[in-house]
Amino acid sequence: MIAGATGATGRVATKLLLQQGFPVRALVHRDDERSSKLRAEGAEIVVGDLLDFRAVRRAFDGAQRAYFVYPIRPGITQATAQFAQAALEAKAEFIVNMSQKSSRRDSKSDAALQHWLSERVFDWAGTPVAHLRPTYFADWLLYMRNMIRAGRMSVPFGTTGRHAPIAAEDQGAVIAAILADPAPHKGQIYPLFGPVELTAPEIAATVGKILGKEIRYEKITAQQWAREVTGQEIPFLAQHLQEVAIDHNDGIFAGTNDLVEKIAGRPPMTVSEFVEKNRAAFQ
């Protein structure tokens, strides 16, 4: 059972598991064009919200393994408790939990702290689990495609912090691989990275090189970024971004490793490869 099955990571995991012959139930927020595509590929569709315990129970009926992912908004600990309880009732074998690199007990980001609590709830609940802690997604570039089309990349990150952006597609491959063969991953916490660490100005330069145009780096506040990308004021998101921007400068998101290749059997995409693959979105 894949929660968030129409999202960036869940969609890929669903597709890969179906290709391997696993029956997959997709928990989606609405029955729309995206869920129709999953149905056409062979997934069973269940409509519901992770904050609706009855819906989560229905989604778990007969499911043996599951993927949990929750957006950056309030409610993750309630959703986690309900997901964990439904997994126990279904006698599920394994859960893959999407956390984040800044997840820790002393995080100043409310969202990151709640992710850390979510991990602990899954640990207490008893169903074997693996926690994924990715650094910043390369897919953030898609959120900023309007900026990039205009020749700029405005972000709340300074010039010294580094991270190795990881594509959601590569994370989906990791999720699928773990769910296909969960035994070696029980109790593991996996920090996930792309292959190359870059600063924000270096990312802007890399994007510009692939697109053949100048992309100007600019530092803005977390509040400005959230407002420009989402078109509205979202205090919970802005507070998270403000604190993780500090974490980024302090090296919390830095690092690389070979876990994607070891688990999924393929190297993760570079920023250049990601932009080239999604070139149409930026033009």
mmCIF file of C-alpha atoms in Angstrom:
data_model
loop_
_atom_site.group_PDB
_atom_site.id
_atom_site.type_symbol
_atom_site.label_atom_id
_atom_site.label_comp_id
_atom_site.label_asym_id
_atom_site.label_seq_id
_atom_site.Cartn_x
_atom_site.Cartn_y
_atom_site.Cartn_z
ATOM 1 C CA MET A 1 0.000 0.000 0.000
ATOM 2 C CA ILE A 2 1.453 3.298 -1.135
ATOM 3 C CA ALA A 3 0.321 6.492 0.587
ATOM 4 C CA GLY A 4 0.699 9.663 -1.444
ATOM 5 C CA ALA A 5 0.716 7.472 -4.543
ATOM 6 C CA THR A 6 0.194 10.386 -6.943
ATOM 7 C CA GLY A 7 3.042 12.366 -5.364
ATOM 8 C CA ALA A 8 6.605 12.566 -6.610
ATOM 9 C CA THR A 9 8.064 9.615 -4.687
ATOM 10 C CA GLY A 10 4.913 7.495 -4.339
ATOM 11 C CA ARG A 11 4.113 7.598 -8.048
ATOM 12 C CA VAL A 12 7.530 6.198 -8.966
ATOM 13 C CA ALA A 13 7.431 3.521 -6.258
ATOM 14 C CA THR A 14 3.961 2.440 -7.380
ATOM 15 C CA LYS A 15 5.005 2.162 -11.022
ATOM 16 C CA LEU A 16 8.174 0.184 -10.254
ATOM 17 C CA LEU A 17 6.417 -2.253 -7.925
ATOM 18 C CA LEU A 18 3.674 -2.863 -10.485
ATOM 19 C CA GLN A 19 6.326 -3.535 -13.126
ATOM 20 C CA GLN A 20 7.828 -6.159 -10.816
ATOM 21 C CA GLY A 21 4.467 -7.899 -10.510
ATOM 22 C CA PHE A 22 3.472 -6.788 -7.014
ATOM 23 C CA PRO A 23 -0.190 -5.963 -6.394
ATOM 24 C CA VAL A 24 -0.272 -2.329 -5.280
ATOM 25 C CA ARG A 25 -3.007 -0.357 -3.553
ATOM 26 C CA ALA A 26 -2.670 3.396 -4.025
ATOM 27 C CA LEU A 27 -4.029 5.701 -1.302
ATOM 28 C CA VAL A 28 -4.869 9.000 -2.995
ATOM 29 C CA HIS A 29 -6.605 12.213 -1.940
ATOM 30 C CA ARG A 30 -8.938 12.298 -4.932
ATOM 31 C CA ASP A 31 -9.897 10.223 -7.923
ATOM 32 C CA ASP A 32 -8.546 12.380 -10.735
ATOM 33 C CA GLU A 33 -6.421 12.173 -13.864
ATOM 34 C CA ARG A 34 -3.302 11.198 -11.898
ATOM 35 C CA SER A 35 -5.023 8.377 -10.029
ATOM 36 C CA SER A 36 -6.665 7.248 -13.264
ATOM 37 C CA LYS A 37 -3.194 6.771 -14.743
ATOM 38 C CA LEU A 38 -2.212 4.591 -11.783
ATOM 39 C CA ARG A 39 -5.406 2.570 -12.215
ATOM 40 C CA ALA A 40 -4.607 2.083 -15.896
ATOM 41 C CA GLU A 41 -1.165 0.783 -14.915
ATOM 42 C CA GLY A 42 -2.768 -1.788 -12.621
ATOM 43 C CA ALA A 43 -2.979 -0.180 -9.191
ATOM 44 C CA GLU A 44 -6.038 -0.500 -6.970
ATOM 45 C CA ILE A 45 -7.208 2.986 -5.991
ATOM 46 C CA VAL A 46 -8.445 3.903 -2.522
ATOM 47 C CA VAL A 47 -9.495 7.515 -1.919
ATOM 48 C CA GLY A 48 -8.865 8.891 1.556
ATOM 49 C CA ASP A 49 -6.830 11.152 3.812
ATOM 50 C CA LEU A 50 -4.098 10.089 6.226
ATOM 51 C CA LEU A 51 -5.902 12.026 8.963
ATOM 52 C CA ASP A 52 -9.017 9.886 8.415
ATOM 53 C CA PHE A 53 -8.411 6.714 10.460
ATOM 54 C CA ARG A 54 -11.274 4.829 8.829
ATOM 55 C CA ALA A 55 -9.856 5.522 5.377
ATOM 56 C CA VAL A 56 -6.381 4.398 6.451
ATOM 57 C CA ARG A 57 -7.835 1.181 7.877
ATOM 58 C CA ARG A 58 -9.587 0.506 4.576
ATOM 59 C CA ALA A 59 -6.366 1.127 2.692
ATOM 60 C CA PHE A 60 -4.482 -1.337 4.908
ATOM 61 C CA ASP A 61 -7.040 -4.145 4.577
ATOM 62 C CA GLY A 62 -4.954 -7.089 3.378
ATOM 63 C CA ALA A 63 -1.817 -5.016 2.805
ATOM 64 C CA GLN A 64 1.498 -6.552 3.828
ATOM 65 C CA ARG A 65 3.917 -3.669 3.259
ATOM 66 C CA ALA A 66 3.376 0.073 3.117
ATOM 67 C CA TYR A 67 4.942 3.445 2.351
ATOM 68 C CA PHE A 68 4.179 6.485 4.516
ATOM 69 C CA VAL A 69 4.761 10.062 3.392
ATOM 70 C CA TYR A 70 3.230 13.263 4.741
ATOM 71 C CA PRO A 71 3.502 16.826 3.388
ATOM 72 C CA ILE A 72 5.014 19.780 5.253
ATOM 73 C CA ARG A 73 1.887 20.736 7.132
ATOM 74 C CA PRO A 74 0.523 20.136 10.658
ATOM 75 C CA GLY A 75 -0.813 16.701 11.558
ATOM 76 C CA ILE A 76 2.006 14.262 10.909
ATOM 77 C CA THR A 77 2.069 12.761 14.404
ATOM 78 C CA GLN A 78 -1.674 12.035 14.306
ATOM 79 C CA ALA A 79 -1.324 10.589 10.822
ATOM 80 C CA THR A 80 1.616 8.456 11.953
ATOM 81 C CA ALA A 81 -0.233 7.058 14.966
ATOM 82 C CA GLN A 82 -3.216 6.143 12.789
ATOM 83 C CA PHE A 83 -1.018 4.608 10.086
ATOM 84 C CA ALA A 84 0.928 2.578 12.661
ATOM 85 C CA GLN A 85 -2.243 1.335 14.347
ATOM 86 C CA ALA A 86 -3.808 0.349 11.026
ATOM 87 C CA ALA A 87 -0.604 -1.504 10.127
ATOM 88 C CA LEU A 88 -0.744 -3.445 13.402
ATOM 89 C CA GLU A 89 -4.384 -4.356 12.883
ATOM 90 C CA ALA A 90 -3.590 -5.567 9.368
ATOM 91 C CA LYS A 91 -0.561 -7.515 10.665
ATOM 92 C CA ALA A 92 1.586 -5.720 8.108
ATOM 93 C CA GLU A 93 5.180 -6.881 7.663
ATOM 94 C CA PHE A 94 6.984 -3.612 6.985
ATOM 95 C CA ILE A 95 6.715 0.179 6.641
ATOM 96 C CA VAL A 96 8.967 2.571 4.737
ATOM 97 C CA ASN A 97 8.731 6.021 6.329
ATOM 98 C CA MET A 98 9.683 9.207 4.490
ATOM 99 C CA SER A 99 11.336 11.564 6.967
ATOM 100 C CA GLN A 100 13.841 14.341 6.239
ATOM 101 C CA LYS A 101 17.541 15.048 6.724
ATOM 102 C CA SER A 102 16.938 17.679 9.419
ATOM 103 C CA SER A 103 14.820 15.312 11.534
ATOM 104 C CA ARG A 104 16.222 15.418 15.082
ATOM 105 C CA ARG A 105 15.056 15.892 18.668
ATOM 106 C CA ASP A 106 16.456 19.417 19.002
ATOM 107 C CA SER A 107 15.391 20.789 15.621
ATOM 108 C CA LYS A 108 14.095 24.343 15.705
ATOM 109 C CA SER A 109 11.874 23.607 12.689
ATOM 110 C CA ASP A 110 8.443 22.527 13.880
ATOM 111 C CA ALA A 111 8.050 20.269 10.840
ATOM 112 C CA ALA A 112 11.449 18.591 11.265
ATOM 113 C CA LEU A 113 10.815 18.024 14.973
ATOM 114 C CA GLN A 114 7.447 16.454 14.167
ATOM 115 C CA HIS A 115 9.157 14.187 11.618
ATOM 116 C CA TRP A 116 11.534 13.045 14.357
ATOM 117 C CA LEU A 117 8.541 12.304 16.595
ATOM 118 C CA SER A 118 6.899 10.459 13.705
ATOM 119 C CA GLU A 119 9.959 8.223 13.424
ATOM 120 C CA ARG A 120 9.812 7.444 17.129
ATOM 121 C CA VAL A 121 6.087 6.583 16.975
ATOM 122 C CA PHE A 122 6.784 4.083 14.192
ATOM 123 C CA ASP A 123 9.644 2.644 16.251
ATOM 124 C CA TRP A 124 7.401 2.198 19.303
ATOM 125 C CA ALA A 125 4.495 0.771 17.341
ATOM 126 C CA GLY A 126 6.165 -2.537 16.572
ATOM 127 C CA THR A 127 5.805 -2.996 12.815
ATOM 128 C CA PRO A 128 9.335 -3.207 11.318
ATOM 129 C CA VAL A 129 10.268 0.087 9.692
ATOM 130 C CA ALA A 130 12.993 1.828 7.680
ATOM 131 C CA HIS A 131 13.296 5.619 7.881
ATOM 132 C CA LEU A 132 14.441 7.636 4.871
ATOM 133 C CA ARG A 133 16.111 10.994 5.538
ATOM 134 C CA PRO A 134 16.731 12.705 2.190
ATOM 135 C CA THR A 135 18.493 16.000 1.761
ATOM 136 C CA TYR A 136 16.765 18.693 -0.330
ATOM 137 C CA PHE A 137 14.980 17.365 -3.391
ATOM 138 C CA ALA A 138 16.239 18.264 -6.863
ATOM 139 C CA ASP A 139 12.508 18.605 -7.581
ATOM 140 C CA TRP A 140 12.543 21.943 -5.745
ATOM 141 C CA LEU A 141 13.784 23.279 -9.069
ATOM 142 C CA LEU A 142 10.423 22.372 -10.591
ATOM 143 C CA TYR A 143 8.673 24.378 -7.874
ATOM 144 C CA MET A 144 10.816 27.325 -9.023
ATOM 145 C CA ARG A 145 10.300 26.816 -12.758
ATOM 146 C CA ASN A 146 8.598 30.204 -13.191
ATOM 147 C CA MET A 147 11.607 31.915 -11.598
ATOM 148 C CA ILE A 148 14.002 29.891 -13.733
ATOM 149 C CA ARG A 149 12.098 30.737 -16.901
ATOM 150 C CA ALA A 150 12.597 34.390 -15.911
ATOM 151 C CA GLY A 151 16.346 33.854 -15.463
ATOM 152 C CA ARG A 152 16.635 33.769 -11.702
ATOM 153 C CA MET A 153 16.785 31.312 -8.811
ATOM 154 C CA SER A 154 15.661 33.011 -5.614
ATOM 155 C CA VAL A 155 16.110 30.813 -2.523
ATOM 156 C CA PRO A 156 16.431 31.220 1.253
ATOM 157 C CA PHE A 157 19.922 29.670 1.194
ATOM 158 C CA GLY A 158 23.224 31.521 1.481
ATOM 159 C CA THR A 159 26.376 31.103 -0.570
ATOM 160 C CA THR A 160 28.305 28.705 1.691
ATOM 161 C CA GLY A 161 25.910 25.903 2.657
ATOM 162 C CA ARG A 162 26.133 22.794 0.472
ATOM 163 C CA HIS A 163 23.927 19.802 -0.329
ATOM 164 C CA ALA A 164 23.718 17.116 -2.988
ATOM 165 C CA PRO A 165 20.180 17.458 -4.422
ATOM 166 C CA ILE A 166 18.383 14.130 -4.803
ATOM 167 C CA ALA A 167 15.612 13.491 -7.300
ATOM 168 C CA ALA A 168 12.268 12.156 -6.082
ATOM 169 C CA GLU A 169 12.527 9.607 -8.882
ATOM 170 C CA ASP A 170 15.636 8.110 -7.288
ATOM 171 C CA GLN A 171 13.979 8.051 -3.891
ATOM 172 C CA GLY A 172 10.990 6.252 -5.403
ATOM 173 C CA ALA A 173 13.370 3.588 -6.698
ATOM 174 C CA VAL A 174 14.794 3.157 -3.188
ATOM 175 C CA ILE A 175 11.287 2.883 -1.712
ATOM 176 C CA ALA A 176 10.278 0.253 -4.267
ATOM 177 C CA ALA A 177 13.459 -1.763 -3.692
ATOM 178 C CA ILE A 178 12.961 -1.807 0.081
ATOM 179 C CA LEU A 179 9.298 -2.800 -0.178
ATOM 180 C CA ALA A 180 10.178 -5.557 -2.658
ATOM 181 C CA ASP A 181 12.709 -7.059 -0.218
ATOM 182 C CA PRO A 182 12.359 -5.456 3.216
ATOM 183 C CA ALA A 183 14.243 -7.907 5.447
ATOM 184 C CA PRO A 184 17.737 -6.318 5.131
ATOM 185 C CA HIS A 185 16.369 -2.859 5.936
ATOM 186 C CA LYS A 186 14.615 -3.465 9.260
ATOM 187 C CA GLY A 187 15.351 -0.687 11.760
ATOM 188 C CA GLN A 188 17.594 1.258 9.383
ATOM 189 C CA ILE A 189 17.804 5.050 9.048
ATOM 190 C CA TYR A 190 18.991 5.965 5.571
ATOM 191 C CA PRO A 191 20.283 9.466 4.754
ATOM 192 C CA LEU A 192 19.771 9.866 1.004
ATOM 193 C CA PHE A 193 21.770 12.172 -1.244
ATOM 194 C CA GLY A 194 22.407 12.951 -4.859
ATOM 195 C CA PRO A 195 25.939 12.414 -6.193
ATOM 196 C CA VAL A 196 27.423 15.938 -6.021
ATOM 197 C CA GLU A 197 27.401 18.602 -3.291
ATOM 198 C CA LEU A 198 26.696 22.117 -4.537
ATOM 199 C CA THR A 199 26.085 25.566 -3.085
ATOM 200 C CA ALA A 200 22.950 27.465 -4.117
ATOM 201 C CA PRO A 201 24.910 29.692 -6.568
ATOM 202 C CA GLU A 202 26.517 26.558 -8.057
ATOM 203 C CA ILE A 203 23.081 24.990 -8.552
ATOM 204 C CA ALA A 204 21.906 28.153 -10.340
ATOM 205 C CA ALA A 205 24.999 28.061 -12.558
ATOM 206 C CA THR A 206 24.475 24.364 -13.338
ATOM 207 C CA VAL A 207 20.838 24.933 -14.291
ATOM 208 C CA GLY A 208 21.856 27.853 -16.500
ATOM 209 C CA LYS A 209 24.557 25.825 -18.242
ATOM 210 C CA ILE A 210 22.105 23.062 -19.187
ATOM 211 C CA LEU A 211 19.422 25.514 -20.323
ATOM 212 C CA GLY A 212 21.910 27.706 -22.169
ATOM 213 C CA LYS A 213 20.963 30.900 -20.354
ATOM 214 C CA GLU A 214 22.035 32.908 -17.342
ATOM 215 C CA ILE A 215 20.215 31.980 -14.119
ATOM 216 C CA ARG A 216 20.872 34.616 -11.477
ATOM 217 C CA TYR A 217 21.179 33.414 -7.861
ATOM 218 C CA GLU A 218 19.433 35.607 -5.287
ATOM 219 C CA LYS A 219 18.948 35.106 -1.545
ATOM 220 C CA ILE A 220 15.460 35.885 -0.256
ATOM 221 C CA THR A 221 13.679 35.177 3.029
ATOM 222 C CA ALA A 222 11.881 31.921 3.723
ATOM 223 C CA GLN A 223 8.607 33.828 3.883
ATOM 224 C CA GLN A 224 9.222 35.367 0.463
ATOM 225 C CA TRP A 225 10.122 32.010 -1.059
ATOM 226 C CA ALA A 226 7.038 30.267 0.338
ATOM 227 C CA ARG A 227 4.794 33.080 -0.829
ATOM 228 C CA GLU A 228 6.277 33.214 -4.329
ATOM 229 C CA VAL A 229 6.242 29.443 -4.868
ATOM 230 C CA THR A 230 2.841 28.670 -3.322
ATOM 231 C CA GLY A 231 1.060 31.958 -4.008
ATOM 232 C CA GLN A 232 -0.140 32.251 -0.415
ATOM 233 C CA GLU A 233 0.979 32.779 3.170
ATOM 234 C CA ILE A 234 1.675 29.428 4.873
ATOM 235 C CA PRO A 235 3.182 30.140 8.310
ATOM 236 C CA PHE A 236 3.983 26.464 9.081
ATOM 237 C CA LEU A 237 5.945 26.085 5.839
ATOM 238 C CA ALA A 238 7.679 29.441 6.224
ATOM 239 C CA GLN A 239 8.777 28.629 9.794
ATOM 240 C CA HIS A 240 10.196 25.306 8.600
ATOM 241 C CA LEU A 241 12.055 26.904 5.704
ATOM 242 C CA GLN A 242 13.471 29.649 7.904
ATOM 243 C CA GLU A 243 14.991 27.139 10.323
ATOM 244 C CA VAL A 244 16.216 24.612 7.753
ATOM 245 C CA ALA A 245 17.889 27.434 5.827
ATOM 246 C CA ILE A 246 19.981 27.955 8.969
ATOM 247 C CA ASP A 247 20.546 24.186 9.135
ATOM 248 C CA HIS A 248 21.695 24.284 5.512
ATOM 249 C CA ASN A 249 24.264 26.945 6.316
ATOM 250 C CA ASP A 250 25.390 24.878 9.336
ATOM 251 C CA GLY A 251 25.984 21.756 7.245
ATOM 252 C CA ILE A 252 23.015 19.653 8.379
ATOM 253 C CA PHE A 253 22.029 18.864 4.770
ATOM 254 C CA ALA A 254 25.576 18.266 3.504
ATOM 255 C CA GLY A 255 27.089 14.939 2.517
ATOM 256 C CA THR A 256 26.976 12.233 -0.104
ATOM 257 C CA ASN A 257 26.889 8.443 -0.006
ATOM 258 C CA ASP A 258 26.230 5.439 -2.236
ATOM 259 C CA LEU A 259 22.988 4.250 -0.619
ATOM 260 C CA VAL A 260 20.783 4.955 -3.643
ATOM 261 C CA GLU A 261 22.976 2.802 -5.866
ATOM 262 C CA LYS A 262 23.375 0.075 -3.231
ATOM 263 C CA ILE A 263 19.645 -0.200 -2.519
ATOM 264 C CA ALA A 264 18.045 0.696 -5.857
ATOM 265 C CA GLY A 265 20.778 -0.678 -8.102
ATOM 266 C CA ARG A 266 21.352 2.538 -10.023
ATOM 267 C CA PRO A 267 23.287 5.759 -9.375
ATOM 268 C CA PRO A 268 21.250 8.870 -8.518
ATOM 269 C CA MET A 269 20.811 11.647 -11.051
ATOM 270 C CA THR A 270 23.024 14.716 -10.999
ATOM 271 C CA VAL A 271 21.439 18.173 -11.093
ATOM 272 C CA SER A 272 22.506 18.434 -14.733
ATOM 273 C CA GLU A 273 20.783 15.158 -15.593
ATOM 274 C CA PHE A 274 17.660 16.189 -13.696
ATOM 275 C CA VAL A 275 17.381 19.520 -15.504
ATOM 276 C CA GLU A 276 17.997 17.886 -18.883
ATOM 277 C CA LYS A 277 15.331 15.255 -18.183
ATOM 278 C CA ASN A 278 12.836 17.972 -17.203
ATOM 279 C CA ARG A 279 13.989 20.581 -19.728
ATOM 280 C CA ALA A 280 10.461 21.209 -21.047
ATOM 281 C CA ALA A 281 9.303 22.364 -17.597
ATOM 282 C CA PHE A 282 11.847 25.191 -17.595
ATOM 283 C CA GLN A 283 11.199 26.495 -21.116
#
